[in-house]
PDB file of C-alpha atoms and ligand atoms in Angstrom:
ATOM      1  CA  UNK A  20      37.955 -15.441 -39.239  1.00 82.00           C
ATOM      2  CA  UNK A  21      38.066 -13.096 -36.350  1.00 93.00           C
ATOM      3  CA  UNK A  22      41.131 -11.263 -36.630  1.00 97.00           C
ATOM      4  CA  UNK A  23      39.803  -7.863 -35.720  1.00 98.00           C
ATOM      5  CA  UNK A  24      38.047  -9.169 -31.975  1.00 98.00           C
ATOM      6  CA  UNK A  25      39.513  -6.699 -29.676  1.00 97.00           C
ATOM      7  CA  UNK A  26      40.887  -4.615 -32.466  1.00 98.00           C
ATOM      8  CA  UNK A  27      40.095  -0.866 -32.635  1.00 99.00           C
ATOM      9  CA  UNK A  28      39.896   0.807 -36.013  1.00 99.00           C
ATOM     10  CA  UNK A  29      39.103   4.083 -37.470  1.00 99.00           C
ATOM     11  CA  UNK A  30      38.285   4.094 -41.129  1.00 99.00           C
ATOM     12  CA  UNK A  31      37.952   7.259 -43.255  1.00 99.00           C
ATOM     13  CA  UNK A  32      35.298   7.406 -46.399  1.00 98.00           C
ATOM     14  CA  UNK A  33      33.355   4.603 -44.497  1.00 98.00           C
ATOM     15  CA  UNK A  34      29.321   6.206 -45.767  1.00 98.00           C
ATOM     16  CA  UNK A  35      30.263   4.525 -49.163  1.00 98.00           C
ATOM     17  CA  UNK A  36      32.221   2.044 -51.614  1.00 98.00           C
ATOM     18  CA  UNK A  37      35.453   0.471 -50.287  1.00 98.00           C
ATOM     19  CA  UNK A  38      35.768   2.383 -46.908  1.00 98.00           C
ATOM     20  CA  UNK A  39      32.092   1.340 -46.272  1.00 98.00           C
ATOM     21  CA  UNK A  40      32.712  -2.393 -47.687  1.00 98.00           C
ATOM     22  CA  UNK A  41      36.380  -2.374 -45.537  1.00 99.00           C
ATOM     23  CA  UNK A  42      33.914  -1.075 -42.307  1.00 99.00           C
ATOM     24  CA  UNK A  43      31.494  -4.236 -42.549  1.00 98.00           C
ATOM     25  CA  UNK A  44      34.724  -6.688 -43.170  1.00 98.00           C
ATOM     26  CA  UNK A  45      36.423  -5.446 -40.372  1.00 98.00           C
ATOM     27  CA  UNK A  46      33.058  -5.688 -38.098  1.00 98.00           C
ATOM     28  CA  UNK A  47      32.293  -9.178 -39.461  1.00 98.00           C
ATOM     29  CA  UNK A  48      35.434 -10.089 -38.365  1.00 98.00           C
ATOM     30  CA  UNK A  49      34.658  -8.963 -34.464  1.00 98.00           C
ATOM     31  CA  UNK A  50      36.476  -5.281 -34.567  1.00 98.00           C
ATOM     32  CA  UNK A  51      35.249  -2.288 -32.942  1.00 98.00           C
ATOM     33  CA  UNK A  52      35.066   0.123 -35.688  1.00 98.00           C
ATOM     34  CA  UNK A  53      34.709   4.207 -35.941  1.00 99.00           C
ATOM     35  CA  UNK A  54      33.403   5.065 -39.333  1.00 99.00           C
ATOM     36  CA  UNK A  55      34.107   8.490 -40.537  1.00 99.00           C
ATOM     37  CA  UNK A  56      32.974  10.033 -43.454  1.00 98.00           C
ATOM     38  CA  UNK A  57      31.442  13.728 -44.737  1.00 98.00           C
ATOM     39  CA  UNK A  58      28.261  12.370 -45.614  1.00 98.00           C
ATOM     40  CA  UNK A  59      25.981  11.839 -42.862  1.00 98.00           C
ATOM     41  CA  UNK A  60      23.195   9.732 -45.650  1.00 98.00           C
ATOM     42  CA  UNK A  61      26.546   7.841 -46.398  1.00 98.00           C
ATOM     43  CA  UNK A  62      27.042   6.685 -42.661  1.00 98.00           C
ATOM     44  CA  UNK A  63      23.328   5.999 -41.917  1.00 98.00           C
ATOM     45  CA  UNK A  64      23.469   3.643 -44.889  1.00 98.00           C
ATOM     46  CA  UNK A  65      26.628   2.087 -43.540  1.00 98.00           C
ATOM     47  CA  UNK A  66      24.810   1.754 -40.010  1.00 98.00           C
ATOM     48  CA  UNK A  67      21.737   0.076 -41.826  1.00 98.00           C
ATOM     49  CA  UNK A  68      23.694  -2.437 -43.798  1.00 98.00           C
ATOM     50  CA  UNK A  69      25.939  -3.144 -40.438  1.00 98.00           C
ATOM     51  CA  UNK A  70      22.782  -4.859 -38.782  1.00 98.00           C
ATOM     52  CA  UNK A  71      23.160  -6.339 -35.289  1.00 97.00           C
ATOM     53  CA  UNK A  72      27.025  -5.441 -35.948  1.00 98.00           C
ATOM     54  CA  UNK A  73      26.162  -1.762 -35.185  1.00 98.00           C
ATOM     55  CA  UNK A  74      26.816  -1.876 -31.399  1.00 98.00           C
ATOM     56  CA  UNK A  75      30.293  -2.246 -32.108  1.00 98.00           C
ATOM     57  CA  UNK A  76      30.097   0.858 -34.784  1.00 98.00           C
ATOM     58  CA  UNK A  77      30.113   4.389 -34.020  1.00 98.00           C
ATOM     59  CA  UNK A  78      29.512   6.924 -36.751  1.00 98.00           C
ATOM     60  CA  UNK A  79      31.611  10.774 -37.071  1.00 98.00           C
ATOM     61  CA  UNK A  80      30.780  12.918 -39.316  1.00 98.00           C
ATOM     62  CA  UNK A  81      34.503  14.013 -40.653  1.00 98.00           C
ATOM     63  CA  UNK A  82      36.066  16.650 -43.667  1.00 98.00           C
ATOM     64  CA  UNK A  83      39.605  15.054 -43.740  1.00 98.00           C
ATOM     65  CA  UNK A  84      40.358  18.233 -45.745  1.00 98.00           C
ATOM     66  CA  UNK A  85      39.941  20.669 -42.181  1.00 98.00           C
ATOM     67  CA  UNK A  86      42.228  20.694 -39.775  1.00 98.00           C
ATOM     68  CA  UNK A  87      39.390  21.892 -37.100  1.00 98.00           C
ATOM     69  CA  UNK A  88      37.423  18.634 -37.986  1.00 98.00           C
ATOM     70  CA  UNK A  89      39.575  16.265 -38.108  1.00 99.00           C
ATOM     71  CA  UNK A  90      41.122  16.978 -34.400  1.00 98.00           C
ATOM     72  CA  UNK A  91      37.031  17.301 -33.285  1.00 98.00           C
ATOM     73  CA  UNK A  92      36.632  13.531 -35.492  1.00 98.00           C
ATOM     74  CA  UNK A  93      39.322  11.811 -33.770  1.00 99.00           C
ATOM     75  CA  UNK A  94      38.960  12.895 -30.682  1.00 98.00           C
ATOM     76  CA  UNK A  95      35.163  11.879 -30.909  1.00 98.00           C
ATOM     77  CA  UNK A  96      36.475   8.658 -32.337  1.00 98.00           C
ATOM     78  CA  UNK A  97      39.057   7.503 -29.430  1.00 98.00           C
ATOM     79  CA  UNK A  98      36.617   8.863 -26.967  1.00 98.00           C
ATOM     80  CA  UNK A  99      34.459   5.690 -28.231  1.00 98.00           C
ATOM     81  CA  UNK A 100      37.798   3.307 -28.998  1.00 98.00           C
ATOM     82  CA  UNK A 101      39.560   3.816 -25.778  1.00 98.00           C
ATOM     83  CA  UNK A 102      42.761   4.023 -28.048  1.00 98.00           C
ATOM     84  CA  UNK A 103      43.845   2.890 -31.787  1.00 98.00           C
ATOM     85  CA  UNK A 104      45.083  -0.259 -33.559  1.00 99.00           C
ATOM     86  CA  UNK A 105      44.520   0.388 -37.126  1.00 99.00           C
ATOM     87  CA  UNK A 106      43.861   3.713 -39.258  1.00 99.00           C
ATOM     88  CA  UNK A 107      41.880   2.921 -42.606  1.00 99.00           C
ATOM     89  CA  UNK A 108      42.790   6.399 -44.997  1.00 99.00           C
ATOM     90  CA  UNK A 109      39.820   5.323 -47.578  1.00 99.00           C
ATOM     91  CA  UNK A 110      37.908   8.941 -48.153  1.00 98.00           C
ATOM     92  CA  UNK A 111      39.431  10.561 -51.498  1.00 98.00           C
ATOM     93  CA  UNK A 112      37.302  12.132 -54.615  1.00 98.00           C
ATOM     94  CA  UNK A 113      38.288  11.938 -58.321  1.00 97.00           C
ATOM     95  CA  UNK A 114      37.996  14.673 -60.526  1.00 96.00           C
ATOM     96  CA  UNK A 115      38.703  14.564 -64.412  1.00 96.00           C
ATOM     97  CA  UNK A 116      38.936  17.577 -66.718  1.00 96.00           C
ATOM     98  CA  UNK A 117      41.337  18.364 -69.377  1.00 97.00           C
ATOM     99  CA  UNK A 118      44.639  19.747 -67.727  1.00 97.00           C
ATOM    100  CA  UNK A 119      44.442  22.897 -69.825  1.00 97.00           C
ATOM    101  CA  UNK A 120      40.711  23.532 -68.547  1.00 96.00           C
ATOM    102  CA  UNK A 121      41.346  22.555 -64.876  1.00 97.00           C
ATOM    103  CA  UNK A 122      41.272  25.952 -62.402  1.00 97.00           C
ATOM    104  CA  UNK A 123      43.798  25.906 -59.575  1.00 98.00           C
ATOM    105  CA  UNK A 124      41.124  25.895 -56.858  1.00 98.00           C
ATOM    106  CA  UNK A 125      40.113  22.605 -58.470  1.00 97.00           C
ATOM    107  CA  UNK A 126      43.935  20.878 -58.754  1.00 98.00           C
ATOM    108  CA  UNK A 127      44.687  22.417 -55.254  1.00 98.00           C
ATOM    109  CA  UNK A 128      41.076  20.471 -53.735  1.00 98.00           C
ATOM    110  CA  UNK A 129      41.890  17.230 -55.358  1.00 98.00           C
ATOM    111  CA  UNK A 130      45.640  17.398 -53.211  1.00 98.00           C
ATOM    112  CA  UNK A 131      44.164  18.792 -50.274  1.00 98.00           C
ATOM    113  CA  UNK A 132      41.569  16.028 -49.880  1.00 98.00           C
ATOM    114  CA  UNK A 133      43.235  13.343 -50.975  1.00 98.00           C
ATOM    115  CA  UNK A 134      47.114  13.774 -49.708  1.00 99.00           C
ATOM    116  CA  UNK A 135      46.694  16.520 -47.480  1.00 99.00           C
ATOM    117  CA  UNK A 136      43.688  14.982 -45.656  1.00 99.00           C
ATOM    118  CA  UNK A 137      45.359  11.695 -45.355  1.00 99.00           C
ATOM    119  CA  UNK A 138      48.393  13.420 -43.470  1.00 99.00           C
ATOM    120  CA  UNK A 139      45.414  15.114 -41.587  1.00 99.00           C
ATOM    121  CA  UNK A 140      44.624  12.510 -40.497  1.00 99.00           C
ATOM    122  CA  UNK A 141      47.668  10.314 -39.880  1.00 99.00           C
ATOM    123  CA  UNK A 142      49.180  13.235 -37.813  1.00 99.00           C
ATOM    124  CA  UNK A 143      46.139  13.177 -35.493  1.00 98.00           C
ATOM    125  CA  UNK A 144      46.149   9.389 -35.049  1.00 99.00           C
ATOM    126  CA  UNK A 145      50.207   8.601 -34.513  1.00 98.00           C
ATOM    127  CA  UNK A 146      50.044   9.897 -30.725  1.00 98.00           C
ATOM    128  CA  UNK A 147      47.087   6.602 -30.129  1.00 98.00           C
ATOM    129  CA  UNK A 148      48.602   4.248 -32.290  1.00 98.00           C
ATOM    130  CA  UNK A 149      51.760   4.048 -30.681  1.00 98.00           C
ATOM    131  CA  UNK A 150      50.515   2.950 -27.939  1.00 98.00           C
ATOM    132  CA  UNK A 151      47.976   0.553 -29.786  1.00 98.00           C
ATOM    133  CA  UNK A 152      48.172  -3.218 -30.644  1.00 98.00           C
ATOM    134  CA  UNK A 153      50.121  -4.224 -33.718  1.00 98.00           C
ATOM    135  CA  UNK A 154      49.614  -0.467 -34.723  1.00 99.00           C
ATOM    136  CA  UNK A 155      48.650  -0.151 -38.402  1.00 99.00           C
ATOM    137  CA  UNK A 156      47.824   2.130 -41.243  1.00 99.00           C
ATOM    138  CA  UNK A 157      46.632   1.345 -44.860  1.00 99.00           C
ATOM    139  CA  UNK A 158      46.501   4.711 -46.776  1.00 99.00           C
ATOM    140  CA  UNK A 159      44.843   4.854 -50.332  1.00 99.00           C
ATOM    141  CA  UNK A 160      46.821   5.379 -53.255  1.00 98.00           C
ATOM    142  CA  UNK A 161      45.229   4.512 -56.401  1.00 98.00           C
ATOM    143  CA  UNK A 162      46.556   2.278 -60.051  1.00 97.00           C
ATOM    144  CA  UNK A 163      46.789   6.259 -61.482  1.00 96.00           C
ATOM    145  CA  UNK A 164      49.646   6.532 -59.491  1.00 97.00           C
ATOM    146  CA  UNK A 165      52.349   4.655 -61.526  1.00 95.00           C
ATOM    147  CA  UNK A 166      50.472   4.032 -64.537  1.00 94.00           C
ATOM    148  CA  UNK A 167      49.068   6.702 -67.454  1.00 88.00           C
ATOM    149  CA  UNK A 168      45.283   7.674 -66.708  1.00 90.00           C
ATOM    150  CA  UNK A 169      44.254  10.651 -68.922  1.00 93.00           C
ATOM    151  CA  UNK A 170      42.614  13.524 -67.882  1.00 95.00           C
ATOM    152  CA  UNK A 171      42.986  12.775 -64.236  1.00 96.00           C
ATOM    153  CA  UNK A 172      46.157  14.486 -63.762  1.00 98.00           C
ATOM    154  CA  UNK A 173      45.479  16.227 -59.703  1.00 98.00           C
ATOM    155  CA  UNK A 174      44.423  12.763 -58.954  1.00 98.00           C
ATOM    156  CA  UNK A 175      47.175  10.429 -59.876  1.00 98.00           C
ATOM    157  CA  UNK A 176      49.786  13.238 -58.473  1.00 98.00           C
ATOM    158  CA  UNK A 177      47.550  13.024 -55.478  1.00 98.00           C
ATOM    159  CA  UNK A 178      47.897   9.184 -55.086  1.00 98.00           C
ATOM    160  CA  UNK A 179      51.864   9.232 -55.994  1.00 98.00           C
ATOM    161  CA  UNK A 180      52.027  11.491 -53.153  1.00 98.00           C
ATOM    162  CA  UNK A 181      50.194   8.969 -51.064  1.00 99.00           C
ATOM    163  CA  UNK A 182      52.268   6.474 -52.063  1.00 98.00           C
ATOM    164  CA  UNK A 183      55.540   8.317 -51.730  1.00 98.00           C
ATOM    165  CA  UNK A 184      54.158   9.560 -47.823  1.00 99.00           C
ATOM    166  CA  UNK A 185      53.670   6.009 -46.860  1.00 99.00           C
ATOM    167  CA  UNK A 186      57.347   4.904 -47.974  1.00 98.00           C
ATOM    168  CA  UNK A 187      58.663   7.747 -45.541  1.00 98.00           C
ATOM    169  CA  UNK A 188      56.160   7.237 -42.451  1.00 98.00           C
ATOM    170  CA  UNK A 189      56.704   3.126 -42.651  1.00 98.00           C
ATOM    171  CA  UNK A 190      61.058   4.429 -42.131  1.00 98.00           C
ATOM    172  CA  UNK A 191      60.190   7.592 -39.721  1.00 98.00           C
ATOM    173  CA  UNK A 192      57.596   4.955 -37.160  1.00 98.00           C
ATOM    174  CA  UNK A 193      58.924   1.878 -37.930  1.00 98.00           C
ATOM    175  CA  UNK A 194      60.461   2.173 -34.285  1.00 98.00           C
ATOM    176  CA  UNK A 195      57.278   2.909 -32.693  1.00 98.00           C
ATOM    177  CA  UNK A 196      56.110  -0.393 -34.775  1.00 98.00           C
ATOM    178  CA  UNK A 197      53.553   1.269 -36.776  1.00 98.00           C
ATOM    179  CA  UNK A 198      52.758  -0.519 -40.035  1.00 99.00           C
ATOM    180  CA  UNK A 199      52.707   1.866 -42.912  1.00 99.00           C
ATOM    181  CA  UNK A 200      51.009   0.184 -46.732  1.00 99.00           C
ATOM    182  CA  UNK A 201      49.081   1.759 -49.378  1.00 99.00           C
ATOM    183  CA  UNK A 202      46.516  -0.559 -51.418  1.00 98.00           C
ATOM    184  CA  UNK A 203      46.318   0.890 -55.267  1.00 98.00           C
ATOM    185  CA  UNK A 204      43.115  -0.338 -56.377  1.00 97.00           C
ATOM    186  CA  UNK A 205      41.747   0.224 -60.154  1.00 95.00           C
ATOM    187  CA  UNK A 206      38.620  -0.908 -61.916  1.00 91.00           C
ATOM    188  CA  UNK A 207      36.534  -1.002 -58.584  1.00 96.00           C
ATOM    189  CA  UNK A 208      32.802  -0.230 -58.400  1.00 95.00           C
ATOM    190  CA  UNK A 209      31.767   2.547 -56.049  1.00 95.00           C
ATOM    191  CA  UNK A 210      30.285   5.809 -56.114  1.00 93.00           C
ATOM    192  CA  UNK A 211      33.200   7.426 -57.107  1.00 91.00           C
ATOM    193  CA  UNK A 212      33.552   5.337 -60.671  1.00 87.00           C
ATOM    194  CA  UNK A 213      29.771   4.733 -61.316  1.00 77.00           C
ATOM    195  CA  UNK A 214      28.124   7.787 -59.637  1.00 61.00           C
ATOM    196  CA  UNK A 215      25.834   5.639 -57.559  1.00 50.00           C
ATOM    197  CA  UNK A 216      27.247   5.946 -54.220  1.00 45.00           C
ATOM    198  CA  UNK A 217      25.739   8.253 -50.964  1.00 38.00           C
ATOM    199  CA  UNK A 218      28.718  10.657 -51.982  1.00 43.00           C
ATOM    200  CA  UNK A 219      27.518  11.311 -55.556  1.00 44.00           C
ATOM    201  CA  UNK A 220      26.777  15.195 -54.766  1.00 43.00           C
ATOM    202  CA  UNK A 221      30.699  15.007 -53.730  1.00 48.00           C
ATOM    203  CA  UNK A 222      31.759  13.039 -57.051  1.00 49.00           C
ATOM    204  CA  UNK A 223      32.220  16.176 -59.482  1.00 57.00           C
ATOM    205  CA  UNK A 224      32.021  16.077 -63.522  1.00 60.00           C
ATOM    206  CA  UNK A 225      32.916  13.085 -65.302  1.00 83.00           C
ATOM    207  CA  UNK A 226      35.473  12.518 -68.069  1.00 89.00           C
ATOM    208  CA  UNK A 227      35.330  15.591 -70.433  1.00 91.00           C
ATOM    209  CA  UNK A 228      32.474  15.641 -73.116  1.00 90.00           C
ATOM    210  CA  UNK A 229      35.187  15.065 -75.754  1.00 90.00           C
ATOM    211  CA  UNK A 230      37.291  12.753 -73.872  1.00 91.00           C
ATOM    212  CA  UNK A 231      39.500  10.162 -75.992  1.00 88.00           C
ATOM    213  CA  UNK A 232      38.465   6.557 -75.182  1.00 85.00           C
ATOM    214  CA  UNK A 233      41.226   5.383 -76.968  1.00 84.00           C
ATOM    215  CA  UNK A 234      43.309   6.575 -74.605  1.00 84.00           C
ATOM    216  CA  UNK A 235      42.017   3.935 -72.047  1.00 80.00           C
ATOM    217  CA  UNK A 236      42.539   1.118 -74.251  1.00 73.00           C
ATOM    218  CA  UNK A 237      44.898  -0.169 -71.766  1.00 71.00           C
ATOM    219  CA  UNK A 238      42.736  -0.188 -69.011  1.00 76.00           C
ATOM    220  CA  UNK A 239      40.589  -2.895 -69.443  1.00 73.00           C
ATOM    221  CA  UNK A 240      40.727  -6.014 -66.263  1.00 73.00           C
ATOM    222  CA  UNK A 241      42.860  -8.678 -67.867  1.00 73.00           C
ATOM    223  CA  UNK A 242      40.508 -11.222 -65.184  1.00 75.00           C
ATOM    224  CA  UNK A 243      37.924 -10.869 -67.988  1.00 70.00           C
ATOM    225  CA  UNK A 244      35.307 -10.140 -64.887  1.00 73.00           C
ATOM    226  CA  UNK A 245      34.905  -6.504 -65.720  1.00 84.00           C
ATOM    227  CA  UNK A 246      34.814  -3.902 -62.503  1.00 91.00           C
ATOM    228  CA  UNK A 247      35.254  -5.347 -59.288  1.00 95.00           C
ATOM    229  CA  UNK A 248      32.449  -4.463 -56.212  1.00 97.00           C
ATOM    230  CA  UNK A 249      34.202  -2.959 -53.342  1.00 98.00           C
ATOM    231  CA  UNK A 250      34.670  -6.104 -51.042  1.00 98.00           C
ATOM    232  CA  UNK A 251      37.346  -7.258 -53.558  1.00 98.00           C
ATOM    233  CA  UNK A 252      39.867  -4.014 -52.094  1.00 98.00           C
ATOM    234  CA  UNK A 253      38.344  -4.734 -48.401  1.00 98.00           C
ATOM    235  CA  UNK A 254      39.555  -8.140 -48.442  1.00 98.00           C
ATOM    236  CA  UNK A 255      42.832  -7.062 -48.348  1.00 98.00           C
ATOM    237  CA  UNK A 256      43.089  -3.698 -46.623  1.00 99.00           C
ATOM    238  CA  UNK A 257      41.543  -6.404 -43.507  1.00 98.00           C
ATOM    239  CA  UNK A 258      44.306  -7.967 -44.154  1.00 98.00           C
ATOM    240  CA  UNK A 259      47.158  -5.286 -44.556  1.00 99.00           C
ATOM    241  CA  UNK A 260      45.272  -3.651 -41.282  1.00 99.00           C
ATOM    242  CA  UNK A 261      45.622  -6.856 -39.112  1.00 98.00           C
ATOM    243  CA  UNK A 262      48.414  -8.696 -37.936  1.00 98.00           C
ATOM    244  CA  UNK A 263      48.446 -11.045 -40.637  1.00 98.00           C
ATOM    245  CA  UNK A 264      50.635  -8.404 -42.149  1.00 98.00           C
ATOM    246  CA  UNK A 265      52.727  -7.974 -39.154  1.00 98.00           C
ATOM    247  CA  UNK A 266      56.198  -8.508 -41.463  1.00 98.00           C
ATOM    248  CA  UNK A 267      54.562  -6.020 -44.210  1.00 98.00           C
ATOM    249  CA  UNK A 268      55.439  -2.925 -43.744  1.00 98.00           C
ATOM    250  CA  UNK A 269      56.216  -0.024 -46.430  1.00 98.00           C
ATOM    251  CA  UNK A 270      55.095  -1.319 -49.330  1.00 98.00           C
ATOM    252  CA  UNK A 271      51.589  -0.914 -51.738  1.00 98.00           C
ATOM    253  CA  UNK A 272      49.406  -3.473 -53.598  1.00 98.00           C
ATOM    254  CA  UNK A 273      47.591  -3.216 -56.788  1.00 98.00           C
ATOM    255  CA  UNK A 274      44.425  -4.570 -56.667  1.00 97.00           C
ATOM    256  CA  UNK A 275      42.785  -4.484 -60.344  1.00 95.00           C
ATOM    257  CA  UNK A 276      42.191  -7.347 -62.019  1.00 93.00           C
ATOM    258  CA  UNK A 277      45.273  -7.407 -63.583  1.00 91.00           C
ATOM    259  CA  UNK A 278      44.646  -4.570 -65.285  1.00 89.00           C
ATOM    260  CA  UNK A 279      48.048  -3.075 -65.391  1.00 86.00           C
ATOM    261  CA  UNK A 280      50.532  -5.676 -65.360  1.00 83.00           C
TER     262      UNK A 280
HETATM  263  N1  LIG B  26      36.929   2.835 -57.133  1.00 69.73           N
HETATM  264  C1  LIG B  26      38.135   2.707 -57.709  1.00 69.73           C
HETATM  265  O1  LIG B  26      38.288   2.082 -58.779  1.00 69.73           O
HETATM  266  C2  LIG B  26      39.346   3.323 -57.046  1.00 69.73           C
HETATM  267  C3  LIG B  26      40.567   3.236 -57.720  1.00 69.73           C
HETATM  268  C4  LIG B  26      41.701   3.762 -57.118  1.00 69.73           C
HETATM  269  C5  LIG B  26      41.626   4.365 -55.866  1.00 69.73           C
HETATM  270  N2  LIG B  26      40.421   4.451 -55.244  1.00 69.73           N
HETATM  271  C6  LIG B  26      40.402   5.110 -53.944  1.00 69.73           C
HETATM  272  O2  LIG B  26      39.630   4.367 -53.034  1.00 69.73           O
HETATM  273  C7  LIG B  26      39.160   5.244 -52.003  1.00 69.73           C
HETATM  274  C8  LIG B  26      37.683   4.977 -51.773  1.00 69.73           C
HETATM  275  O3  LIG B  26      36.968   5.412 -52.927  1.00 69.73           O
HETATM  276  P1  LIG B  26      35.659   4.682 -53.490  1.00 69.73           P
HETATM  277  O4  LIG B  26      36.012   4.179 -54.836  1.00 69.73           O
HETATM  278  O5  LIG B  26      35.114   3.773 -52.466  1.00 69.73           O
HETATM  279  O6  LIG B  26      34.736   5.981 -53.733  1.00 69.73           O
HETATM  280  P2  LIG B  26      33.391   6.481 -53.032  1.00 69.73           P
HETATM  281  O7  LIG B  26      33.123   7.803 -53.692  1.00 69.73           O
HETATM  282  O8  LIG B  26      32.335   5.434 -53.144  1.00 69.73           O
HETATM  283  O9  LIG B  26      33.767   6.703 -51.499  1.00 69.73           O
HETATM  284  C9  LIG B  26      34.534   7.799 -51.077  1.00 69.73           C
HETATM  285  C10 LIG B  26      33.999   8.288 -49.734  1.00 69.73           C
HETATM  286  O10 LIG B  26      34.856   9.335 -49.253  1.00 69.73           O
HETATM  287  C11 LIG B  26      34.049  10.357 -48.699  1.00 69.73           C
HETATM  288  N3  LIG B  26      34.772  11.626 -48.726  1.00 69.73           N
HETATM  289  C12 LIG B  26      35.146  12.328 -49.816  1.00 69.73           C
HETATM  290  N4  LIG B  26      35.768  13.454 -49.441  1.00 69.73           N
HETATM  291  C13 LIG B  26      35.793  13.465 -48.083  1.00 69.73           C
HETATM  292  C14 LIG B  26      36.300  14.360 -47.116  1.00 69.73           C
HETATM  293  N5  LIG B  26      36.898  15.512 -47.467  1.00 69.73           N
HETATM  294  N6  LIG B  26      36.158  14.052 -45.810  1.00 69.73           N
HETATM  295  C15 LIG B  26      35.540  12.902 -45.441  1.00 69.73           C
HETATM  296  N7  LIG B  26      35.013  12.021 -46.310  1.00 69.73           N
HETATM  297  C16 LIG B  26      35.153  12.299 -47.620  1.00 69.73           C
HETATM  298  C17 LIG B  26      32.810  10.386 -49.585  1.00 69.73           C
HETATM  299  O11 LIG B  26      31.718  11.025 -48.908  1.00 69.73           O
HETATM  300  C18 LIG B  26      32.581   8.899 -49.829  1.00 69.73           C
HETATM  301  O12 LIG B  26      31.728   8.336 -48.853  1.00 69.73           O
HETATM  302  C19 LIG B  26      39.477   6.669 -52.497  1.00 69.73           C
HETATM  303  O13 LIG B  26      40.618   7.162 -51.842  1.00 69.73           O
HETATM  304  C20 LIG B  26      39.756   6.472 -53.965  1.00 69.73           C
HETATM  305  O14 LIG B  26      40.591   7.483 -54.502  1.00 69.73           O
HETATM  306  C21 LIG B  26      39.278   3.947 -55.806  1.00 69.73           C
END
């Protein structure tokens, strides 16, 4: 397949896990990709693993979070695109503590990464994708947001927010004929779930010490196949981010194993 030949893409959260894995689908598939991410190790790995790809792959170094660097990372990333066809919103961190333990600095950084920096970001990019080809953006919400995950309270109000954002840009530029979805993955391996990642410095605690398992008892993959790697969310953000989806607009899809139907 070579739906993304011609196609321009910017993908946040690209020097690891599914923004990384979404970067080499979309570049196997012929697109010319910006990869954006904090972590400059993160991106060099991305480069290495992109091969003979990597002249169609340019590399910004990117804190959705500040308003100052995102407007200096997009407009270092059209510089190399020459305009925008698809926004990937894949950079987000997870933090778990017990609600009555969690500081507001450290609720109010979990929203302002993940929902604030995907408006960030979206706000930057609108002006380029309307006047890109089959203009699309796939934000990340997350399983957490309409299903019960303990201790991870900042985050799953962070990814209903996502969700809820995406609903209202798909109505507000559906005349400009910008695609607005939301993938809500669960049960995917990555540095964020298994600490092993180029962002691991940027993945915070764990669950807390005396965390109740039981309480995830639910959250087991009904495919039997355990966690997922990263390609299996990739797969379809190409898809949601191409023109394969051109009737899809407004809408989010769980991609977990089955985990929470
Ligand atoms: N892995 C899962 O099971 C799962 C489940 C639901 C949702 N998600 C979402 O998928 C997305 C990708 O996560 P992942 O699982 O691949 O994790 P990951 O930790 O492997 O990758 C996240 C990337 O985002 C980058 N990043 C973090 N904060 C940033 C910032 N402020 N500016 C720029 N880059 C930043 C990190 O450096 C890292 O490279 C996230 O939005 C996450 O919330 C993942």
């Amino acid at each position: 397949m070579n739906r993304y030949e011609g196609r321009r893409v910017l993908v946040t959260g690209a020097g690891s896990g599914i923004g990384q894995a979404t970067t080499l689908r979309m570049l196997a598939e012929g697109g010319r990709i910006v990869a954006a991410d904090m972590s400059a190790d993160g991106l060099a790995d991305t480069v290495a693993k992109a091969g003979a790809a990597a002249d169609r792959l340019h590399t910004v170094i990117l804190n959705i979070s500040d308003e100052a660097s995102v407007k200096a990372g997009v407009a270092d990333a059209l510089a190399f695109l020459g305009g925008l066809d698809a926004l990937v919103n894949a950079a987000g961190i997870l933090r778990s503590s017990h609600t009555h333990d969690t500081t507001l600095d450290a609720f109010e950084q979990v929203l302002r990464v993940n929902l604030v920096g995907t408006f960030l970001m979206i706000r930057e990019t609108i002006p380029a994708l309307r006047t890109g080809n089959g203009p699309a953006v796939v934000n990340f919400s997350s399983t957490s947001a309409q299903f019960a995950h303990p201790y991870m309270a900042a985050y799953a109000a962070s990814k209903g927010g996502v969700q809820s954002m995406t609903h209202a840009l798909a109505a507000e530029y559906s005349t400009d004929g910008i695609r607005f979805n939301s993938v809500q993955p669960g049960s995917i391996s990555s540095g964020m779930t298994d600490g092993s990642g180029q962002s691991k410095q940027n993945a915070g605690p764990g669950l807390p010490e005396d965390a109740n398992f039981a309480l995830f008892a639910k959250l087991s993959p009904a495919l039997g196949q355990g966690f997922a790697g990263p390609e299996a969310v990739a797969s379809v953000v190409a898809m949601l981010a191409s023109d394969d989806a051109s009737f899809v607009t407004g809408t989010e899809v769980r991609i977990d194993g089955g985990t929470h139907y």
